[in-house]
mmCIF file of C-alpha atoms in Angstrom:
data_model
loop_
_atom_site.group_PDB
_atom_site.id
_atom_site.type_symbol
_atom_site.label_atom_id
_atom_site.label_comp_id
_atom_site.label_asym_id
_atom_site.label_seq_id
_atom_site.Cartn_x
_atom_site.Cartn_y
_atom_site.Cartn_z
ATOM 1 C CA UNK A 1 132.741 -82.636 -27.966
ATOM 2 C CA UNK A 2 136.178 -84.225 -28.359
ATOM 3 C CA UNK A 3 134.953 -86.039 -31.443
ATOM 4 C CA UNK A 4 133.867 -82.747 -33.050
ATOM 5 C CA UNK A 5 137.213 -81.120 -32.242
ATOM 6 C CA UNK A 6 139.087 -84.123 -33.656
ATOM 7 C CA UNK A 7 137.038 -83.959 -36.861
ATOM 8 C CA UNK A 8 137.722 -80.223 -37.252
ATOM 9 C CA UNK A 9 141.444 -80.700 -36.663
ATOM 10 C CA UNK A 10 141.547 -83.542 -39.204
ATOM 11 C CA UNK A 11 139.712 -81.420 -41.802
ATOM 12 C CA UNK A 12 142.059 -78.492 -41.176
ATOM 13 C CA UNK A 13 145.100 -80.744 -41.502
ATOM 14 C CA UNK A 14 143.822 -82.095 -44.824
ATOM 15 C CA UNK A 15 143.171 -78.564 -46.060
ATOM 16 C CA UNK A 16 146.648 -77.387 -45.001
ATOM 17 C CA UNK A 17 148.217 -80.441 -46.609
ATOM 18 C CA UNK A 18 146.396 -79.720 -49.847
ATOM 19 C CA UNK A 19 147.867 -76.217 -49.858
ATOM 20 C CA UNK A 20 151.384 -77.250 -48.965
ATOM 21 C CA UNK A 21 154.063 -76.391 -51.503
ATOM 22 C CA UNK A 22 154.722 -80.064 -52.312
ATOM 23 C CA UNK A 23 151.062 -80.876 -52.909
ATOM 24 C CA UNK A 24 150.252 -82.333 -56.308
ATOM 25 C CA UNK A 25 147.303 -84.087 -57.910
ATOM 26 C CA UNK A 26 146.480 -86.009 -61.056
ATOM 27 C CA UNK A 27 143.137 -86.171 -62.877
ATOM 28 C CA UNK A 28 142.087 -88.212 -65.916
ATOM 29 C CA UNK A 29 139.577 -86.655 -68.323
ATOM 30 C CA UNK A 30 137.575 -88.254 -71.121
ATOM 31 C CA UNK A 31 136.761 -85.837 -73.937
ATOM 32 C CA UNK A 32 133.963 -86.691 -76.360
ATOM 33 C CA UNK A 33 132.521 -84.518 -79.117
ATOM 34 C CA UNK A 34 129.164 -85.355 -80.694
ATOM 35 C CA UNK A 35 129.380 -85.971 -84.455
ATOM 36 C CA UNK A 36 125.740 -86.955 -85.076
ATOM 37 C CA UNK A 37 124.871 -83.647 -86.747
ATOM 38 C CA UNK A 38 127.862 -83.918 -89.094
ATOM 39 C CA UNK A 39 126.790 -87.458 -89.962
ATOM 40 C CA UNK A 40 123.323 -86.207 -90.872
ATOM 41 C CA UNK A 41 124.830 -83.429 -92.989
ATOM 42 C CA UNK A 42 127.077 -85.866 -94.871
ATOM 43 C CA UNK A 43 124.238 -88.295 -95.504
ATOM 44 C CA UNK A 44 122.369 -85.470 -97.215
ATOM 45 C CA UNK A 45 125.332 -84.666 -99.461
ATOM 46 C CA UNK A 46 124.542 -86.390 -102.744
ATOM 47 C CA UNK A 47 127.975 -85.466 -104.106
ATOM 48 C CA UNK A 48 129.828 -87.606 -101.526
ATOM 49 C CA UNK A 49 130.203 -91.334 -102.145
ATOM 50 C CA UNK A 50 128.914 -93.699 -99.388
ATOM 51 C CA UNK A 51 132.365 -95.251 -98.846
ATOM 52 C CA UNK A 52 133.834 -91.763 -98.377
ATOM 53 C CA UNK A 53 131.114 -90.924 -95.836
ATOM 54 C CA UNK A 54 131.839 -94.116 -93.880
ATOM 55 C CA UNK A 55 135.590 -93.478 -93.863
ATOM 56 C CA UNK A 56 135.143 -89.912 -92.628
ATOM 57 C CA UNK A 57 132.713 -91.027 -89.895
ATOM 58 C CA UNK A 58 135.190 -93.621 -88.589
ATOM 59 C CA UNK A 59 138.074 -91.156 -88.554
ATOM 60 C CA UNK A 60 135.985 -88.451 -86.903
ATOM 61 C CA UNK A 61 134.962 -90.854 -84.140
ATOM 62 C CA UNK A 62 138.616 -91.569 -83.360
ATOM 63 C CA UNK A 63 139.578 -87.901 -83.519
ATOM 64 C CA UNK A 64 136.725 -86.696 -81.316
ATOM 65 C CA UNK A 65 137.116 -89.226 -78.488
ATOM 66 C CA UNK A 66 140.290 -88.629 -76.490
ATOM 67 C CA UNK A 67 141.732 -89.238 -73.012
ATOM 68 C CA UNK A 68 143.793 -86.562 -71.229
ATOM 69 C CA UNK A 69 145.888 -86.406 -68.074
ATOM 70 C CA UNK A 70 145.991 -83.257 -65.913
ATOM 71 C CA UNK A 71 148.850 -82.968 -63.399
ATOM 72 C CA UNK A 72 148.356 -80.015 -61.076
ATOM 73 C CA UNK A 73 149.560 -78.272 -57.943
ATOM 74 C CA UNK A 74 148.232 -75.172 -56.195
ATOM 75 C CA UNK A 75 149.645 -72.737 -58.791
ATOM 76 C CA UNK A 76 150.149 -74.578 -62.093
ATOM 77 C CA UNK A 77 149.044 -77.531 -64.192
ATOM 78 C CA UNK A 78 149.936 -79.375 -67.347
ATOM 79 C CA UNK A 79 147.316 -81.060 -69.547
ATOM 80 C CA UNK A 80 148.318 -83.655 -72.118
ATOM 81 C CA UNK A 81 146.648 -86.267 -74.280
ATOM 82 C CA UNK A 82 147.250 -89.831 -73.135
ATOM 83 C CA UNK A 83 149.932 -91.381 -75.284
ATOM 84 C CA UNK A 84 148.665 -93.938 -77.771
ATOM 85 C CA UNK A 85 149.076 -94.950 -81.392
ATOM 86 C CA UNK A 86 148.212 -92.028 -83.663
ATOM 87 C CA UNK A 87 144.997 -93.186 -85.326
ATOM 88 C CA UNK A 88 145.237 -90.442 -87.946
ATOM 89 C CA UNK A 89 148.842 -91.133 -89.008
ATOM 90 C CA UNK A 90 147.713 -92.661 -92.292
ATOM 91 C CA UNK A 91 144.953 -90.141 -92.939
ATOM 92 C CA UNK A 92 144.920 -87.708 -95.851
ATOM 93 C CA UNK A 93 145.927 -84.059 -95.588
ATOM 94 C CA UNK A 94 142.437 -82.856 -94.718
ATOM 95 C CA UNK A 95 141.964 -85.348 -91.902
ATOM 96 C CA UNK A 96 145.435 -84.662 -90.517
ATOM 97 C CA UNK A 97 144.586 -80.989 -90.355
ATOM 98 C CA UNK A 98 141.290 -81.622 -88.541
ATOM 99 C CA UNK A 99 142.939 -84.076 -86.147
ATOM 100 C CA UNK A 100 145.437 -81.425 -85.053
ATOM 101 C CA UNK A 101 142.496 -79.098 -84.327
ATOM 102 C CA UNK A 102 140.515 -81.320 -81.960
ATOM 103 C CA UNK A 103 142.289 -80.643 -78.681
ATOM 104 C CA UNK A 104 144.999 -83.279 -78.952
ATOM 105 C CA UNK A 105 148.714 -83.066 -79.512
ATOM 106 C CA UNK A 106 151.284 -81.208 -77.444
ATOM 107 C CA UNK A 107 150.951 -79.996 -73.867
ATOM 108 C CA UNK A 108 148.848 -77.237 -72.288
ATOM 109 C CA UNK A 109 150.613 -75.569 -69.341
ATOM 110 C CA UNK A 110 148.662 -73.130 -67.156
ATOM 111 C CA UNK A 111 150.076 -70.957 -64.402
ATOM 112 C CA UNK A 112 147.097 -69.507 -62.538
ATOM 113 C CA UNK A 113 149.346 -67.482 -60.244
ATOM 114 C CA UNK A 114 150.878 -65.615 -63.195
ATOM 115 C CA UNK A 115 147.657 -65.924 -65.241
ATOM 116 C CA UNK A 116 149.552 -67.214 -68.263
ATOM 117 C CA UNK A 117 149.651 -70.331 -70.429
ATOM 118 C CA UNK A 118 152.063 -72.068 -72.785
ATOM 119 C CA UNK A 119 151.050 -74.594 -75.445
ATOM 120 C CA UNK A 120 153.454 -76.529 -77.636
ATOM 121 C CA UNK A 121 151.612 -77.565 -80.769
ATOM 122 C CA UNK A 122 152.485 -79.061 -84.120
ATOM 123 C CA UNK A 123 150.422 -77.942 -87.077
ATOM 124 C CA UNK A 124 151.020 -79.171 -90.615
ATOM 125 C CA UNK A 125 154.637 -80.106 -89.977
ATOM 126 C CA UNK A 126 155.770 -77.027 -88.030
ATOM 127 C CA UNK A 127 156.163 -76.707 -84.245
ATOM 128 C CA UNK A 128 154.793 -73.679 -82.409
ATOM 129 C CA UNK A 129 155.118 -72.521 -78.808
ATOM 130 C CA UNK A 130 152.042 -70.451 -78.032
ATOM 131 C CA UNK A 131 152.481 -68.089 -75.068
ATOM 132 C CA UNK A 132 149.692 -65.817 -73.883
ATOM 133 C CA UNK A 133 147.516 -64.657 -70.977
ATOM 134 C CA UNK A 134 144.849 -66.961 -69.592
ATOM 135 C CA UNK A 135 141.309 -66.087 -70.756
ATOM 136 C CA UNK A 136 139.282 -64.526 -67.966
ATOM 137 C CA UNK A 137 135.840 -66.116 -68.264
ATOM 138 C CA UNK A 138 133.059 -64.334 -66.384
ATOM 139 C CA UNK A 139 131.712 -67.313 -64.469
ATOM 140 C CA UNK A 140 128.168 -67.168 -63.146
ATOM 141 C CA UNK A 141 127.623 -69.326 -60.068
ATOM 142 C CA UNK A 142 124.465 -71.419 -60.293
ATOM 143 C CA UNK A 143 122.572 -73.067 -57.444
ATOM 144 C CA UNK A 144 122.695 -76.660 -58.692
ATOM 145 C CA UNK A 145 124.893 -79.417 -57.269
ATOM 146 C CA UNK A 146 125.728 -82.970 -58.293
ATOM 147 C CA UNK A 147 128.193 -85.687 -57.371
ATOM 148 C CA UNK A 148 131.003 -86.640 -59.769
ATOM 149 C CA UNK A 149 133.363 -89.422 -58.760
ATOM 150 C CA UNK A 150 132.374 -89.084 -55.119
ATOM 151 C CA UNK A 151 132.979 -85.324 -55.015
ATOM 152 C CA UNK A 152 130.192 -82.798 -54.479
ATOM 153 C CA UNK A 153 130.294 -80.392 -57.420
ATOM 154 C CA UNK A 154 128.744 -76.993 -58.026
ATOM 155 C CA UNK A 155 127.532 -75.617 -61.344
ATOM 156 C CA UNK A 156 128.918 -72.497 -63.035
ATOM 157 C CA UNK A 157 128.272 -71.103 -66.519
ATOM 158 C CA UNK A 158 130.015 -68.649 -68.817
ATOM 159 C CA UNK A 159 129.711 -67.376 -72.384
ATOM 160 C CA UNK A 160 132.723 -67.111 -74.660
ATOM 161 C CA UNK A 161 133.673 -66.593 -78.286
ATOM 162 C CA UNK A 162 134.713 -69.936 -79.840
ATOM 163 C CA UNK A 163 138.175 -70.439 -81.297
ATOM 164 C CA UNK A 164 138.386 -70.782 -85.071
ATOM 165 C CA UNK A 165 141.397 -73.085 -84.672
ATOM 166 C CA UNK A 166 139.509 -75.737 -82.691
ATOM 167 C CA UNK A 167 137.370 -77.801 -85.040
ATOM 168 C CA UNK A 168 135.205 -78.982 -82.129
ATOM 169 C CA UNK A 169 133.669 -75.499 -82.048
ATOM 170 C CA UNK A 170 132.288 -75.722 -85.593
ATOM 171 C CA UNK A 171 128.637 -76.544 -86.188
ATOM 172 C CA UNK A 172 126.838 -77.695 -89.338
ATOM 173 C CA UNK A 173 125.542 -74.758 -91.340
ATOM 174 C CA UNK A 174 122.025 -73.637 -90.576
ATOM 175 C CA UNK A 175 119.290 -75.140 -92.717
ATOM 176 C CA UNK A 176 118.693 -71.855 -94.585
ATOM 177 C CA UNK A 177 122.367 -71.489 -95.465
ATOM 178 C CA UNK A 178 122.550 -75.177 -96.401
ATOM 179 C CA UNK A 179 119.591 -74.899 -98.824
ATOM 180 C CA UNK A 180 121.033 -71.791 -100.449
ATOM 181 C CA UNK A 181 124.421 -73.467 -100.867
ATOM 182 C CA UNK A 182 122.882 -76.668 -102.265
ATOM 183 C CA UNK A 183 120.901 -74.647 -104.800
ATOM 184 C CA UNK A 184 124.043 -72.906 -106.038
ATOM 185 C CA UNK A 185 125.916 -76.180 -106.305
ATOM 186 C CA UNK A 186 123.097 -77.937 -108.184
ATOM 187 C CA UNK A 187 123.473 -75.469 -111.061
ATOM 188 C CA UNK A 188 127.170 -76.243 -111.559
ATOM 189 C CA UNK A 189 128.715 -78.952 -113.760
ATOM 190 C CA UNK A 190 129.576 -82.132 -111.852
ATOM 191 C CA UNK A 191 133.322 -81.447 -112.101
ATOM 192 C CA UNK A 192 132.913 -78.092 -110.350
ATOM 193 C CA UNK A 193 130.651 -79.176 -107.521
ATOM 194 C CA UNK A 194 132.074 -78.675 -104.004
ATOM 195 C CA UNK A 195 132.477 -81.719 -101.796
ATOM 196 C CA UNK A 196 134.947 -80.242 -99.304
ATOM 197 C CA UNK A 197 133.798 -81.141 -95.795
ATOM 198 C CA UNK A 198 134.796 -77.704 -94.477
ATOM 199 C CA UNK A 199 132.089 -76.152 -96.655
ATOM 200 C CA UNK A 200 129.426 -77.895 -94.563
ATOM 201 C CA UNK A 201 130.298 -76.146 -91.292
ATOM 202 C CA UNK A 202 130.407 -72.685 -89.740
ATOM 203 C CA UNK A 203 131.619 -71.068 -86.514
ATOM 204 C CA UNK A 204 128.963 -69.719 -84.103
ATOM 205 C CA UNK A 205 129.408 -66.222 -82.637
ATOM 206 C CA UNK A 206 129.403 -67.493 -79.060
ATOM 207 C CA UNK A 207 129.022 -70.683 -77.050
ATOM 208 C CA UNK A 208 127.796 -71.303 -73.503
ATOM 209 C CA UNK A 209 130.106 -73.214 -71.187
ATOM 210 C CA UNK A 210 128.731 -75.255 -68.285
ATOM 211 C CA UNK A 211 131.287 -76.335 -65.691
ATOM 212 C CA UNK A 212 131.059 -78.448 -62.547
ATOM 213 C CA UNK A 213 133.722 -77.813 -59.912
ATOM 214 C CA UNK A 214 134.405 -79.236 -56.463
ATOM 215 C CA UNK A 215 135.558 -77.086 -53.514
ATOM 216 C CA UNK A 216 136.684 -80.344 -51.919
ATOM 217 C CA UNK A 217 139.801 -79.999 -54.084
ATOM 218 C CA UNK A 218 140.434 -76.247 -53.634
ATOM 219 C CA UNK A 219 142.749 -75.593 -56.578
ATOM 220 C CA UNK A 220 142.062 -73.043 -59.305
ATOM 221 C CA UNK A 221 142.497 -75.569 -62.138
ATOM 222 C CA UNK A 222 140.665 -77.530 -64.800
ATOM 223 C CA UNK A 223 141.072 -79.228 -68.197
ATOM 224 C CA UNK A 224 142.371 -77.384 -71.272
ATOM 225 C CA UNK A 225 142.209 -73.601 -70.759
ATOM 226 C CA UNK A 226 139.479 -73.707 -68.124
ATOM 227 C CA UNK A 227 140.219 -72.256 -64.692
ATOM 228 C CA UNK A 228 139.006 -69.486 -62.387
ATOM 229 C CA UNK A 229 136.616 -71.411 -60.117
ATOM 230 C CA UNK A 230 137.061 -72.107 -56.375
ATOM 231 C CA UNK A 231 137.756 -75.781 -56.881
ATOM 232 C CA UNK A 232 138.994 -78.316 -59.436
ATOM 233 C CA UNK A 233 136.740 -78.424 -62.509
ATOM 234 C CA UNK A 234 135.604 -82.019 -62.999
ATOM 235 C CA UNK A 235 133.335 -81.503 -66.018
ATOM 236 C CA UNK A 236 133.004 -79.017 -68.870
ATOM 237 C CA UNK A 237 130.209 -79.019 -71.450
ATOM 238 C CA UNK A 238 129.962 -76.536 -74.330
ATOM 239 C CA UNK A 239 126.837 -78.074 -75.851
ATOM 240 C CA UNK A 240 128.820 -80.264 -78.213
ATOM 241 C CA UNK A 241 131.949 -81.410 -76.406
ATOM 242 C CA UNK A 242 131.907 -82.942 -72.916
ATOM 243 C CA UNK A 243 135.134 -83.239 -70.924
ATOM 244 C CA UNK A 244 134.474 -85.438 -67.886
ATOM 245 C CA UNK A 245 136.885 -86.404 -65.114
ATOM 246 C CA UNK A 246 136.971 -90.183 -64.602
ATOM 247 C CA UNK A 247 139.690 -90.410 -61.955
ATOM 248 C CA UNK A 248 141.419 -88.196 -59.366
ATOM 249 C CA UNK A 249 144.553 -89.054 -57.385
ATOM 250 C CA UNK A 250 145.761 -86.617 -54.735
ATOM 251 C CA UNK A 251 149.438 -86.652 -53.781
ATOM 252 C CA UNK A 252 150.341 -89.589 -56.050
ATOM 253 C CA UNK A 253 153.516 -91.537 -55.217
ATOM 254 C CA UNK A 254 154.991 -90.648 -58.615
ATOM 255 C CA UNK A 255 154.598 -86.940 -59.211
ATOM 256 C CA UNK A 256 154.405 -85.658 -62.783
ATOM 257 C CA UNK A 257 156.581 -82.814 -64.010
ATOM 258 C CA UNK A 258 154.655 -79.541 -64.201
ATOM 259 C CA UNK A 259 156.771 -77.309 -66.404
ATOM 260 C CA UNK A 260 156.042 -75.461 -69.671
ATOM 261 C CA UNK A 261 157.502 -76.767 -72.905
ATOM 262 C CA UNK A 262 160.342 -74.827 -74.515
ATOM 263 C CA UNK A 263 160.245 -76.271 -78.027
ATOM 264 C CA UNK A 264 158.789 -74.552 -81.058
ATOM 265 C CA UNK A 265 158.560 -71.084 -82.565
ATOM 266 C CA UNK A 266 157.287 -68.633 -79.929
ATOM 267 C CA UNK A 267 154.042 -67.035 -81.081
ATOM 268 C CA UNK A 268 150.975 -65.393 -79.522
ATOM 269 C CA UNK A 269 147.537 -67.016 -79.628
ATOM 270 C CA UNK A 270 146.305 -64.389 -82.084
ATOM 271 C CA UNK A 271 149.242 -64.949 -84.434
ATOM 272 C CA UNK A 272 148.785 -68.704 -84.293
ATOM 273 C CA UNK A 273 145.042 -68.453 -84.953
ATOM 274 C CA UNK A 274 145.613 -66.191 -87.959
ATOM 275 C CA UNK A 275 148.201 -68.591 -89.427
ATOM 276 C CA UNK A 276 145.922 -71.614 -88.993
ATOM 277 C CA UNK A 277 142.858 -69.871 -90.437
ATOM 278 C CA UNK A 278 144.920 -68.853 -93.454
ATOM 279 C CA UNK A 279 145.971 -72.465 -94.032
ATOM 280 C CA UNK A 280 142.390 -73.632 -93.651
ATOM 281 C CA UNK A 281 141.323 -71.279 -96.411
ATOM 282 C CA UNK A 282 144.176 -72.503 -98.628
ATOM 283 C CA UNK A 283 143.135 -76.067 -97.952
ATOM 284 C CA UNK A 284 139.525 -75.263 -98.826
ATOM 285 C CA UNK A 285 140.478 -73.689 -102.158
ATOM 286 C CA UNK A 286 143.051 -76.303 -103.165
ATOM 287 C CA UNK A 287 140.862 -79.310 -102.373
ATOM 288 C CA UNK A 288 137.531 -78.392 -103.985
ATOM 289 C CA UNK A 289 136.002 -81.443 -105.580
ATOM 290 C CA UNK A 290 138.285 -83.883 -103.735
ATOM 291 C CA UNK A 291 135.554 -85.233 -101.440
ATOM 292 C CA UNK A 292 136.745 -83.357 -98.358
ATOM 293 C CA UNK A 293 139.770 -85.611 -97.789
ATOM 294 C CA UNK A 294 142.147 -84.817 -100.610
ATOM 295 C CA UNK A 295 145.618 -86.255 -100.308
ATOM 296 C CA UNK A 296 147.218 -82.871 -100.800
ATOM 297 C CA UNK A 297 149.319 -81.696 -97.857
ATOM 298 C CA UNK A 298 149.764 -78.039 -96.997
ATOM 299 C CA UNK A 299 152.843 -77.156 -94.945
ATOM 300 C CA UNK A 300 154.096 -73.987 -93.331
ATOM 301 C CA UNK A 301 157.190 -72.656 -94.977
ATOM 302 C CA UNK A 302 160.358 -71.578 -93.147
#
């Protein structure tokens, strides 16, 4: 009897400590996006030289495999890519643009109490400070469980519209669209044929998100813009990108600063998306026939 009471008191103390004002945690996430379908698409592009295909594959691998650190407390969090040498620093304009659209760069601050977020992001030489309301995903609780890093996790799913400013959301064009495009290109003179990599992809109307969260860490947080579940989200899978937690430290000796950035031009998510999409279209038009990695740089004015 005394043993049961002691166990309950210990559990309650841990729970209360987790919800104390000074509580803080740190989680490491490994983000990996599959590029196999893009590789297949490039191999079928007769207009792209083999050495260009190999170079793009190597750069994509580096861009789509990243490590992030999430520092969180009971009301806010800040998510940032682990600092390392910028593998795309010497890349051409096209690759620099895609690298800035694969989840890295800047910091992602979420305040779940105020239901707001702030992202500082550099795009094509200009700094932006995106401020907006957190997306309210309609999570559906599933019955499955699994263990991740020693924590019992529960499955939840949601459907959302993908962002056009995150290149990880793009998929290779459907086979029908690909055949139609290839037929049009085959009738053109060699000098006019399109080899821009952006012409090989399209944005789906919606994507299904699968998340695994643990009530054992009862904070309303997760990687990137994910939140809204009764426990820390340890894994997110959108069918193409997997973000998996590899390490969790509760109440670390050295606490990270959890504050939003203040640098950059303040802009809403919608305004930022519109500006980026516009530059993508400019890039597409200005780099036709350059093999998808033209050296031309496009910068925001002002």
